[in-house]
Short mmCIF file of C-alpha atoms in Angstrom, two decimals:
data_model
loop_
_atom_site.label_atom_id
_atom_site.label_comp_id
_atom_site.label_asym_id
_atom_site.label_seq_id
_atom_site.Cartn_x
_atom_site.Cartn_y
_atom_site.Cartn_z
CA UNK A 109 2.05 5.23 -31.19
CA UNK A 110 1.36 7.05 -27.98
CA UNK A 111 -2.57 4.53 -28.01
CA UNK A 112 -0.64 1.54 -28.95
CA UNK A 113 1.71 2.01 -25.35
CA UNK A 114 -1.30 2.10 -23.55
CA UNK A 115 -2.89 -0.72 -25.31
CA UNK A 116 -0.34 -2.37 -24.60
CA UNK A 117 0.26 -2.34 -20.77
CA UNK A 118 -3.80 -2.83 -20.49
CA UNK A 119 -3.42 -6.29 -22.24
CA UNK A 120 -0.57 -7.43 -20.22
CA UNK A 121 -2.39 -6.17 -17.11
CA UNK A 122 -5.34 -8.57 -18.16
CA UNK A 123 -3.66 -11.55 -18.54
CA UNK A 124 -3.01 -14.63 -16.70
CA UNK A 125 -0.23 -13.92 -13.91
CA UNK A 126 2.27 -16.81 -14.10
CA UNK A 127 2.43 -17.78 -9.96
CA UNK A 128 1.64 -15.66 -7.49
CA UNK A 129 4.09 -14.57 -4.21
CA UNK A 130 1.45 -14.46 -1.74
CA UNK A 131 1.79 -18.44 0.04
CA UNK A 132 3.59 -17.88 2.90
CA UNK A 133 4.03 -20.87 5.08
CA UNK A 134 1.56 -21.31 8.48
CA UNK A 135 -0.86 -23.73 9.48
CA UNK A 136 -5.13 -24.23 10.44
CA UNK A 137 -6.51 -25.65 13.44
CA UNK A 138 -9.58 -27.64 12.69
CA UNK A 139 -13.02 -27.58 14.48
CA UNK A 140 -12.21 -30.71 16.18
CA UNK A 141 -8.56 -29.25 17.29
CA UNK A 142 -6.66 -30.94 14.61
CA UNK A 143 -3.90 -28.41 13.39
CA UNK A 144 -2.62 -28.92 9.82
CA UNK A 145 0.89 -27.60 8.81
CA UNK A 146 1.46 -26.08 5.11
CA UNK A 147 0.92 -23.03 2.89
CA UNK A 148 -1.64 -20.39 3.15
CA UNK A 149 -2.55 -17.55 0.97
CA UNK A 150 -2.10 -14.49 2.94
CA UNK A 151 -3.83 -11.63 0.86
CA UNK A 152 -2.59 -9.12 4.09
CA UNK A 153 -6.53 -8.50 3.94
CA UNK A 154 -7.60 -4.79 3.74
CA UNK A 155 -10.86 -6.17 5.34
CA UNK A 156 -11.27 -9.76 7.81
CA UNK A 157 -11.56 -12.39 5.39
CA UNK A 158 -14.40 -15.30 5.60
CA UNK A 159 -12.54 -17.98 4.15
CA UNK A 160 -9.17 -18.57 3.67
CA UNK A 161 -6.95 -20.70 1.14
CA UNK A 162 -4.46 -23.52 2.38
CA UNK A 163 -1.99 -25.70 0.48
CA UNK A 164 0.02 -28.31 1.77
CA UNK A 165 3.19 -27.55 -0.78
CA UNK A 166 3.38 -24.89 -2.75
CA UNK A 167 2.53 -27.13 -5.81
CA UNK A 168 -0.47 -28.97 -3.91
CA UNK A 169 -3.81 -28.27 -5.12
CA UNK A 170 -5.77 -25.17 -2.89
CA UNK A 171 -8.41 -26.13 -0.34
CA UNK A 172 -10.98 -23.17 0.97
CA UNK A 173 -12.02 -23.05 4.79
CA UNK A 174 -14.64 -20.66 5.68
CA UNK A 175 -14.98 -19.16 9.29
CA UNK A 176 -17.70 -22.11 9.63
CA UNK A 177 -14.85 -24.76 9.27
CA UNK A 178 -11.85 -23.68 10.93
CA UNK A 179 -10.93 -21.96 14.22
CA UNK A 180 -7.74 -20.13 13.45
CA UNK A 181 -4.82 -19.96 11.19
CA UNK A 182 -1.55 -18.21 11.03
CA UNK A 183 0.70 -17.11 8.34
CA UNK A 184 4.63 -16.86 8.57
CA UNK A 185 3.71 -12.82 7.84
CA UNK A 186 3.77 -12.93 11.48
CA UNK A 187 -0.21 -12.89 11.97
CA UNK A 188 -3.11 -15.08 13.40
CA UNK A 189 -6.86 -14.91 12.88
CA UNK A 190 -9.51 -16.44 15.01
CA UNK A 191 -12.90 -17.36 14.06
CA UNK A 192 -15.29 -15.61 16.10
CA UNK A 193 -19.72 -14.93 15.88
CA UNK A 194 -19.57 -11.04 16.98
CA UNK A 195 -21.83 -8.25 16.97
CA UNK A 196 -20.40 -4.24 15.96
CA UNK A 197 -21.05 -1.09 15.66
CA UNK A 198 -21.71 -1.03 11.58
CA UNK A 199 -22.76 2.50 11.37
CA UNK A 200 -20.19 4.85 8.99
CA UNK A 201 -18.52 7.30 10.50
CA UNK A 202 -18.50 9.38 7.24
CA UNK A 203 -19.44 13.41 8.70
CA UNK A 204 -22.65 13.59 6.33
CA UNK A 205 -23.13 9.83 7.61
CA UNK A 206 -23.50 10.86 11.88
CA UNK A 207 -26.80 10.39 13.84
CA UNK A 208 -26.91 12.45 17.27
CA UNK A 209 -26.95 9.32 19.45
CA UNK A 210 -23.52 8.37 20.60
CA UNK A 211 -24.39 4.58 21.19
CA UNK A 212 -24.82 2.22 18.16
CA UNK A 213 -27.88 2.63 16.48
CA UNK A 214 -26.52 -0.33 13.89
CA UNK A 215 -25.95 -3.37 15.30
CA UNK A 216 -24.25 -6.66 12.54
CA UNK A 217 -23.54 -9.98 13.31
CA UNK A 218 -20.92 -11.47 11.76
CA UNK A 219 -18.88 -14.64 11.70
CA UNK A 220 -15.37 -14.25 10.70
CA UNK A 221 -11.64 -13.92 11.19
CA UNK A 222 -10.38 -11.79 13.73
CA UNK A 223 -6.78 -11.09 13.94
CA UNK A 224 -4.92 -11.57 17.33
CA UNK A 225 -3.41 -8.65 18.58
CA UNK A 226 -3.05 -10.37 21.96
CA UNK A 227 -3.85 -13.86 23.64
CA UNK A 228 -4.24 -14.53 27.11
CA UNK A 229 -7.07 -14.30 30.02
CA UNK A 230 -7.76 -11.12 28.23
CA UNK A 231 -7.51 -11.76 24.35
CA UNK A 232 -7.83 -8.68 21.82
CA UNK A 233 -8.78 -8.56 18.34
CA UNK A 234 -8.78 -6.87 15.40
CA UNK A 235 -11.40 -6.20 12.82
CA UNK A 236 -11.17 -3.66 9.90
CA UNK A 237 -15.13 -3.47 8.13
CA UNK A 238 -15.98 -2.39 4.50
CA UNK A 239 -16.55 0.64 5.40
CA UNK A 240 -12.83 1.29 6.64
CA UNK A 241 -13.64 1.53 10.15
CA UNK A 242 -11.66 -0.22 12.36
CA UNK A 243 -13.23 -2.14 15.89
CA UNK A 244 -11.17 -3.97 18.19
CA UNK A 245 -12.72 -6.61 20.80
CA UNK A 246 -11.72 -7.86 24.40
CA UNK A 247 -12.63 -11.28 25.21
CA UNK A 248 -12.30 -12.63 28.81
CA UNK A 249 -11.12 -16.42 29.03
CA UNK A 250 -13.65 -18.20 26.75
CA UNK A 251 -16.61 -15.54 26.81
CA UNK A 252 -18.10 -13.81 24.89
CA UNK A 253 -16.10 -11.21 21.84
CA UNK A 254 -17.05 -7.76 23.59
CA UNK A 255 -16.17 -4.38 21.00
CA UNK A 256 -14.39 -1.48 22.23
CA UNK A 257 -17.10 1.23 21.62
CA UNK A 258 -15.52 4.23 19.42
CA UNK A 259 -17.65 6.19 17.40
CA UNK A 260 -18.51 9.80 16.34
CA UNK A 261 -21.59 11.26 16.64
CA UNK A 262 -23.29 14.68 16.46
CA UNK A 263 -24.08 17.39 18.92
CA UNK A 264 -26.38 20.46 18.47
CA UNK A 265 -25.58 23.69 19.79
CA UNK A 266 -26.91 26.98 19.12
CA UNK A 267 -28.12 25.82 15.85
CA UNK A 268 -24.76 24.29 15.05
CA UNK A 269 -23.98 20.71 14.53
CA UNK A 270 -20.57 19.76 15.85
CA UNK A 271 -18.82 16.02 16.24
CA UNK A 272 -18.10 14.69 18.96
CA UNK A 273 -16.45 11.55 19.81
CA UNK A 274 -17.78 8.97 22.25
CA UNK A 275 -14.64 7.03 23.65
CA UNK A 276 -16.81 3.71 25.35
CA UNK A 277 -14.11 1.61 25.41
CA UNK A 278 -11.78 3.80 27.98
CA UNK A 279 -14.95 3.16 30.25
CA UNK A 280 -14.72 -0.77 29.80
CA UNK A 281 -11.06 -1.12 29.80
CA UNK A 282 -11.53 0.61 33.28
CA UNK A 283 -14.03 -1.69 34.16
CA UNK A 284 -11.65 -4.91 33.78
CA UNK A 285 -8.83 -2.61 35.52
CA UNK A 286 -10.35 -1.49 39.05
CA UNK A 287 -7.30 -3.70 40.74
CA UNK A 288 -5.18 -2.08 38.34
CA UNK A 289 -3.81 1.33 38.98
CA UNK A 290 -1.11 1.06 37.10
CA UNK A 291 -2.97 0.08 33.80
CA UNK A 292 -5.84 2.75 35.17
CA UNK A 293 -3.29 5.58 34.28
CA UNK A 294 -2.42 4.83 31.29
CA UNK A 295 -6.07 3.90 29.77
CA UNK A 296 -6.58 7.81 29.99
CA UNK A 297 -4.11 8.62 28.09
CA UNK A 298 -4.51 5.93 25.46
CA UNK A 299 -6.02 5.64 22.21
CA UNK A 300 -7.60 3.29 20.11
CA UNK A 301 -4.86 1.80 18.00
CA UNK A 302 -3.26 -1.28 17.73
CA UNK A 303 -0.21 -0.31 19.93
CA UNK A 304 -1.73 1.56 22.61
CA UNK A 305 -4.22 -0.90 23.61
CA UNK A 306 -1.95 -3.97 23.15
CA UNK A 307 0.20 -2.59 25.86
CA UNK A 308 -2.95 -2.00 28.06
CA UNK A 309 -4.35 -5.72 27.74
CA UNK A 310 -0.91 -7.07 28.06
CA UNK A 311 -0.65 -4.80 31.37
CA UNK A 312 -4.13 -6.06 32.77
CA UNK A 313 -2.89 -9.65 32.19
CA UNK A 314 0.17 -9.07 34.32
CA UNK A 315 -1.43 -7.12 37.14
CA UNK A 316 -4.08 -10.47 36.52
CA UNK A 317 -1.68 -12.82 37.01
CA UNK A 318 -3.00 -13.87 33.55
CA UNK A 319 -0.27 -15.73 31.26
CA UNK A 320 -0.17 -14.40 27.32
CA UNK A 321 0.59 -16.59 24.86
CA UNK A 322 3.21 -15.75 22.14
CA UNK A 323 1.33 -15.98 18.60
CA UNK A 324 4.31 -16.35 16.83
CA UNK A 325 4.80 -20.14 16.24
CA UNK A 326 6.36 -20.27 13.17
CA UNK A 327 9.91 -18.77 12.05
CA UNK A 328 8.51 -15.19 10.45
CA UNK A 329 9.83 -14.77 6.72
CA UNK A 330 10.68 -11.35 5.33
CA UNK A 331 10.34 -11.11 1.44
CA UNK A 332 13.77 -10.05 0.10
CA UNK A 333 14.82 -6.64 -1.39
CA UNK A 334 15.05 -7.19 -5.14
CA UNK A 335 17.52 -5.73 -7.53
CA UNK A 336 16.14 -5.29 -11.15
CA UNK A 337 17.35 -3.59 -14.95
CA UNK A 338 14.78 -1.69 -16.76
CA UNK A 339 14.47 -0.10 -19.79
CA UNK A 340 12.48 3.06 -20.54
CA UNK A 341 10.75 4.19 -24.23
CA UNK A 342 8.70 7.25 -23.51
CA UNK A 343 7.35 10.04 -25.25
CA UNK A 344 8.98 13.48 -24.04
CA UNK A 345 7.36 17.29 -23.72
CA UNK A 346 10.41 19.69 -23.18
CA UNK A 347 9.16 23.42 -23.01
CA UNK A 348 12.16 26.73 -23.09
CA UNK A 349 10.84 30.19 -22.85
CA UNK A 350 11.11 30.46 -26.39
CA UNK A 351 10.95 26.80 -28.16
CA UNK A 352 9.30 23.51 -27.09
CA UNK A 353 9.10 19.97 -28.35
CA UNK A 354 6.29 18.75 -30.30
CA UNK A 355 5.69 15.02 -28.05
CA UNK A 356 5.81 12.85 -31.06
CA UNK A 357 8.74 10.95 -31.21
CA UNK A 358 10.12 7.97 -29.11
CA UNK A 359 12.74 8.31 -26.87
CA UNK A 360 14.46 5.75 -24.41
CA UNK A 361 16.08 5.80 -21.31
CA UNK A 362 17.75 2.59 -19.13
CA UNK A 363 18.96 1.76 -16.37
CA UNK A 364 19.15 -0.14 -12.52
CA UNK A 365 16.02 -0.19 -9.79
CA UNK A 366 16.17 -1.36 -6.14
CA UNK A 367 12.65 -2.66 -4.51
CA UNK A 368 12.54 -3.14 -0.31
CA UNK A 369 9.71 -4.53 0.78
CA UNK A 370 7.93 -3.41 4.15
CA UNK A 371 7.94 -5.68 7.35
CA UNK A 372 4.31 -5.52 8.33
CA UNK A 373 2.80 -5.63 4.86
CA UNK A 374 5.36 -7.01 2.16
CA UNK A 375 2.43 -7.96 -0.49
CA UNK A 376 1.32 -4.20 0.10
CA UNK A 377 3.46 -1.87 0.66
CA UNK A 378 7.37 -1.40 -1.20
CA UNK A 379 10.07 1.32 -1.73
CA UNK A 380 10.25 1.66 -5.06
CA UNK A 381 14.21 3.31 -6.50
CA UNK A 382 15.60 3.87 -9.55
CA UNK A 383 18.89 4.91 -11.13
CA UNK A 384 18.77 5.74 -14.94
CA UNK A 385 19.67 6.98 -18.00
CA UNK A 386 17.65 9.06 -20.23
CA UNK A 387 18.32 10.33 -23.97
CA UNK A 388 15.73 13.18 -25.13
CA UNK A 389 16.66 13.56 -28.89
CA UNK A 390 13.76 14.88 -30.94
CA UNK A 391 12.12 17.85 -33.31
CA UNK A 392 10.43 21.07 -31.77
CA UNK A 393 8.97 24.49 -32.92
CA UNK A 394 10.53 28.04 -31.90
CA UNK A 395 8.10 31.05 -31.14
CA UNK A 396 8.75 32.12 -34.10
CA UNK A 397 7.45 29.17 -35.86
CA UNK A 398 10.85 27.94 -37.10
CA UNK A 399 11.54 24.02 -36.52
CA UNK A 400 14.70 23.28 -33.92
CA UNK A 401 15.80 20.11 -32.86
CA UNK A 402 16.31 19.20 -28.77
CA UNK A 403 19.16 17.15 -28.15
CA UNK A 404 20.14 16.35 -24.12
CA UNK A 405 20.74 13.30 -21.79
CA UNK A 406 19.38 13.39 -18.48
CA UNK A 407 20.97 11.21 -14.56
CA UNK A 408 17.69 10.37 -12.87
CA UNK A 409 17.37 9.20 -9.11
CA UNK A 410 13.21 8.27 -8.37
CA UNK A 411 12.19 7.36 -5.02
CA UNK A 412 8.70 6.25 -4.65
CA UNK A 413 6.16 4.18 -2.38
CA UNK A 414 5.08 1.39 -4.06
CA UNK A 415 0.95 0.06 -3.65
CA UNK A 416 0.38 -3.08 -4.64
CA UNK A 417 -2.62 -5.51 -4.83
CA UNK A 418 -1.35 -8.97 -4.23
CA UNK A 419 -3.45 -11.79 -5.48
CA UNK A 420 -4.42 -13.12 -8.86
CA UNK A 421 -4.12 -9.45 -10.21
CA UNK A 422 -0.74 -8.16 -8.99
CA UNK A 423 -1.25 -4.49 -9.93
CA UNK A 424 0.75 -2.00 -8.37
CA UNK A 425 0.57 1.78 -8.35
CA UNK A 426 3.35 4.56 -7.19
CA UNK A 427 4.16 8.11 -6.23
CA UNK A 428 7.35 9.98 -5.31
CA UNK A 429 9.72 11.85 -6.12
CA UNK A 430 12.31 12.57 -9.22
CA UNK A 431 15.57 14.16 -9.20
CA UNK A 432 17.74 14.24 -12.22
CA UNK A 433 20.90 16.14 -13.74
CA UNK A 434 20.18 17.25 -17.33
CA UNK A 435 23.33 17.69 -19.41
CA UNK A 436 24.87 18.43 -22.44
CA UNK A 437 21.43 20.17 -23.96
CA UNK A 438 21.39 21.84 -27.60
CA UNK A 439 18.57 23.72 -28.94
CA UNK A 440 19.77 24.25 -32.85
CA UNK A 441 17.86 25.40 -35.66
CA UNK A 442 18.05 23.11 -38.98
CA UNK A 443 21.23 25.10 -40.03
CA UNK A 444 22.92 24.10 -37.10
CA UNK A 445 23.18 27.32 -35.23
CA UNK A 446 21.65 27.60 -31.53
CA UNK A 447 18.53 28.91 -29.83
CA UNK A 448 19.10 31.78 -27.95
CA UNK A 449 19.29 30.62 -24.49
CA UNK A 450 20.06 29.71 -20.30
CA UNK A 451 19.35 26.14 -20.79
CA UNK A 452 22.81 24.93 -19.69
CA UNK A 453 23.18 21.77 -17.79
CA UNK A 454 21.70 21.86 -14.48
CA UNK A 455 19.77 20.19 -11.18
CA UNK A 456 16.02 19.21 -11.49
CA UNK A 457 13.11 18.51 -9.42
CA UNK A 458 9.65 16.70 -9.90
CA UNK A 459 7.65 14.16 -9.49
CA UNK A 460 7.40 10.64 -10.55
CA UNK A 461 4.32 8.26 -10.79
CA UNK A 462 2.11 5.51 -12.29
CA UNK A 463 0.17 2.14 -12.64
CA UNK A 464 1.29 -1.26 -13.44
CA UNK A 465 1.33 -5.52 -13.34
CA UNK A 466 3.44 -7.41 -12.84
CA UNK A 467 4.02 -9.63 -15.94
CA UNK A 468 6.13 -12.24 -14.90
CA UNK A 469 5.61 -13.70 -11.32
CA UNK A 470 8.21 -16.00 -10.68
CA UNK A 471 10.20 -16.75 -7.03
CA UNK A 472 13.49 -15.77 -8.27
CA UNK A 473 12.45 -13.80 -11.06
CA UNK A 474 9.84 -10.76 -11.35
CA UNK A 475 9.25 -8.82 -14.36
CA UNK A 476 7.06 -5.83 -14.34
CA UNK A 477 5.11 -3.25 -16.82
CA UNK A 478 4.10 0.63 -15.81
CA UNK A 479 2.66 3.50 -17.63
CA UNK A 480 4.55 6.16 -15.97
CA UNK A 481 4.78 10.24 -15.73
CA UNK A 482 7.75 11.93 -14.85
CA UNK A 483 8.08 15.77 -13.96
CA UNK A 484 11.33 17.76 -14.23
CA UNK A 485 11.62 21.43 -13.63
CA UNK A 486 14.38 23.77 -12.64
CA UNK A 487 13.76 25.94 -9.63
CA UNK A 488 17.50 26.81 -8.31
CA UNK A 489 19.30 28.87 -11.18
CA UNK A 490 17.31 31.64 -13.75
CA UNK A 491 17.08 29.80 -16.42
CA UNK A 492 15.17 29.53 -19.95
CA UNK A 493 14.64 25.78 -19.21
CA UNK A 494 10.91 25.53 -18.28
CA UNK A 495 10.59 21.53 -17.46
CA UNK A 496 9.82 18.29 -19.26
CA UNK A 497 7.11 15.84 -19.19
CA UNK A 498 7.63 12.41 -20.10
CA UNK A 499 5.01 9.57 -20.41
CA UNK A 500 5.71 5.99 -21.30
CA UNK A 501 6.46 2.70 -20.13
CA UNK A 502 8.94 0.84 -17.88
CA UNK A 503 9.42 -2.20 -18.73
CA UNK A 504 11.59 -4.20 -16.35
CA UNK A 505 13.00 -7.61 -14.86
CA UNK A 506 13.93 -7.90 -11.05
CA UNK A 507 16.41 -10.95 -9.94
#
């Protein structure tokens, strides 16, 4: 039975999705200056896209614009990309991966989207690689995309190798600031993330006289918090000091779940909660061979962050935590007499986790399948109760 569970959350996860969430109303501008209002498909890229997909309504039929065809567009997210030819640093900055010269020994060229972190007479950008570095870029009025030099590299000392990290960009964010004090100070005590230096270039604009533009042109949409019901069969391992259960029989739990999304990255990122219901009734085996049968209910609370993959394969994965009140537990041999025993109702802790899809895609209506392992264990009264482990799957709707 256990096989035919698994089976059966691979198939689903497989299958054709039916809709996606990830249109989000924005716009292009052409080559020519043209901009074109609509629906684009906003992937919240874990590395700059190339191309990009647009829709004019959410039932019109997809066009793809590379970085060759477009210069910009913006999603509702908030976020806007630029098309841009640049050249970067493409070495990896794994330790086993370091040369011993702190400049770039590995140039690329690239043309593609850039996001806009600010626009003005200084403009910075943002550009995550495949490698999972992360560059950002000045540009000054309409020249040329400059990187802010950060990398590693390796120094040799007494026979040792030790890193060392070359911070070029504090150097040419001082170069653009010499009129500056103000934004002088604080490039010293910066560092090379998307907050500090936004405040930096939008400093050097002021002290400039420069003008920044506000990227935000269309009204930003959240994705709603979403209420669900779920139901829960599962296969249970409960373990006593002196009996445990033999993790053959189907059990089944049920109850409410509460999904928020997160701001920055909605298609992403989520906080996963549930409240449930869970009924452990099944056969075991006592030390001393004999057969008893386990009979308790369990209150669950699971908190967990939520990963998902947005796209035409909305899989999802999650971690957290598990609290839960186990009550009313027997341990009785066939004859009906109990177990010898501390396993009296009482507060657990563990851990919760798994993989899923999302079955059911709808805009008002979700509906999702996990494989899921949950941990519960007593660690604040001496007790006989060891902990249970419980694999199955969740199998729920969200409204």
């Amino acid at each position: 039975m256990k096989y035919f569970l698994t089976a059966l959350l691979v198939g689903v996860m497989i299958q054709n999705l039916w809709g996606q969430t990830t249109l989000r109303s924005g716009y292009i501008v052409k080559t020519e200056g043209d901009t074109l209002k609509g629906f684009i498909r906003d992937l919240e890229w874990t590395v700059n896209p190339s191309q990009v997909e647009y829709q004019t309504s959410k039932e019109g039929t997809p066009q793809v614009f590379t970085a060759n065809e477009i210069r910009a567009f913006y999603t509702s997210r908030p976020i806007l990309f630029e098309s841009h030819n640049f050249r970067y640093d493409a070495g990896e900055q794994k330790t086993n991966a370091l040369t011993y010269s702190r400049e770039p020994e590995e140039w690329k060229e690239e043309k593609l989207f850039l996001q806009v972190l600010v626009k003005g007479g200084i403009s910075l950008y943002r550009f995550d690689d495949v490698n999972g570095r992360i560059h950002y870029f000045i540009q000054e009025n309409t020249g040329d995309v400059v990187e802010l030099l950060n990398r590693k590299y390796l120094v040799n000392t007494n026979s040792i190798n030790q890193v060392r990290e070359f911070e070029g960009w504090k150097q040419q964010l001082l170069n653009l600031s010499a009129s500056c004090e103000s934004a002088s100070k604080s490039i010293q005590a910066a560092r090379y993330m998307d907050s500090s230096l936004k405040k930096i270039i939008e400093n050097l604009n002021a002290c400039r006289g420069e003008s920044v533009k506000n990227i935000v042109s269309v009204q930003s949409e959240r994705k709603p918090s979403r209420f669900g019901i779920m139901v829960q069969p599962f296969f249970d391992y409960t373990e006593i000091s002196n009996a445990r259960t033999t993790f053959e029989e189907i059990n089944f739990g049920f109850g409410i779940s509460y999904e928020i999304f997160s701001h920055k990255k909605p298609e992403r990122i989520s906080y996963y909660n549930e409240l449930k219901y869970k009924m452990i009734a099944q056969t075991g085996v006592a030390t001393n061979n004999n057969p008893v049968n386990f009979d308790f209910q369990t209150i669950n609370l699971i908190n967990m962050i939520r990963f998902n993959t947005p796209g035409k394969a909305a899989f999802f994965w999650n971690l957290g935590t598990n609290i839960s009140y186990r009550m009313n537990m027997t341990v009785q041999y066939e004859n009906g007499s109990d177990l010898p025993g501390n396993y009296e109702s009482d507060l657990q802790l563990g851990i919760a986790g798994g993989i899923g899809s999302r079955f059911l895609n709808k805009e008002k209506l979700k509906g999702t399948i996990e494989l899921r392992y949950e941990l519960e264990q007593s660690p604040f009264t001496e007790s006989t109760f060891t902990g249970t482990h419980a694999l199955g799957l969740i199998i729920g709707v969200q409204f």
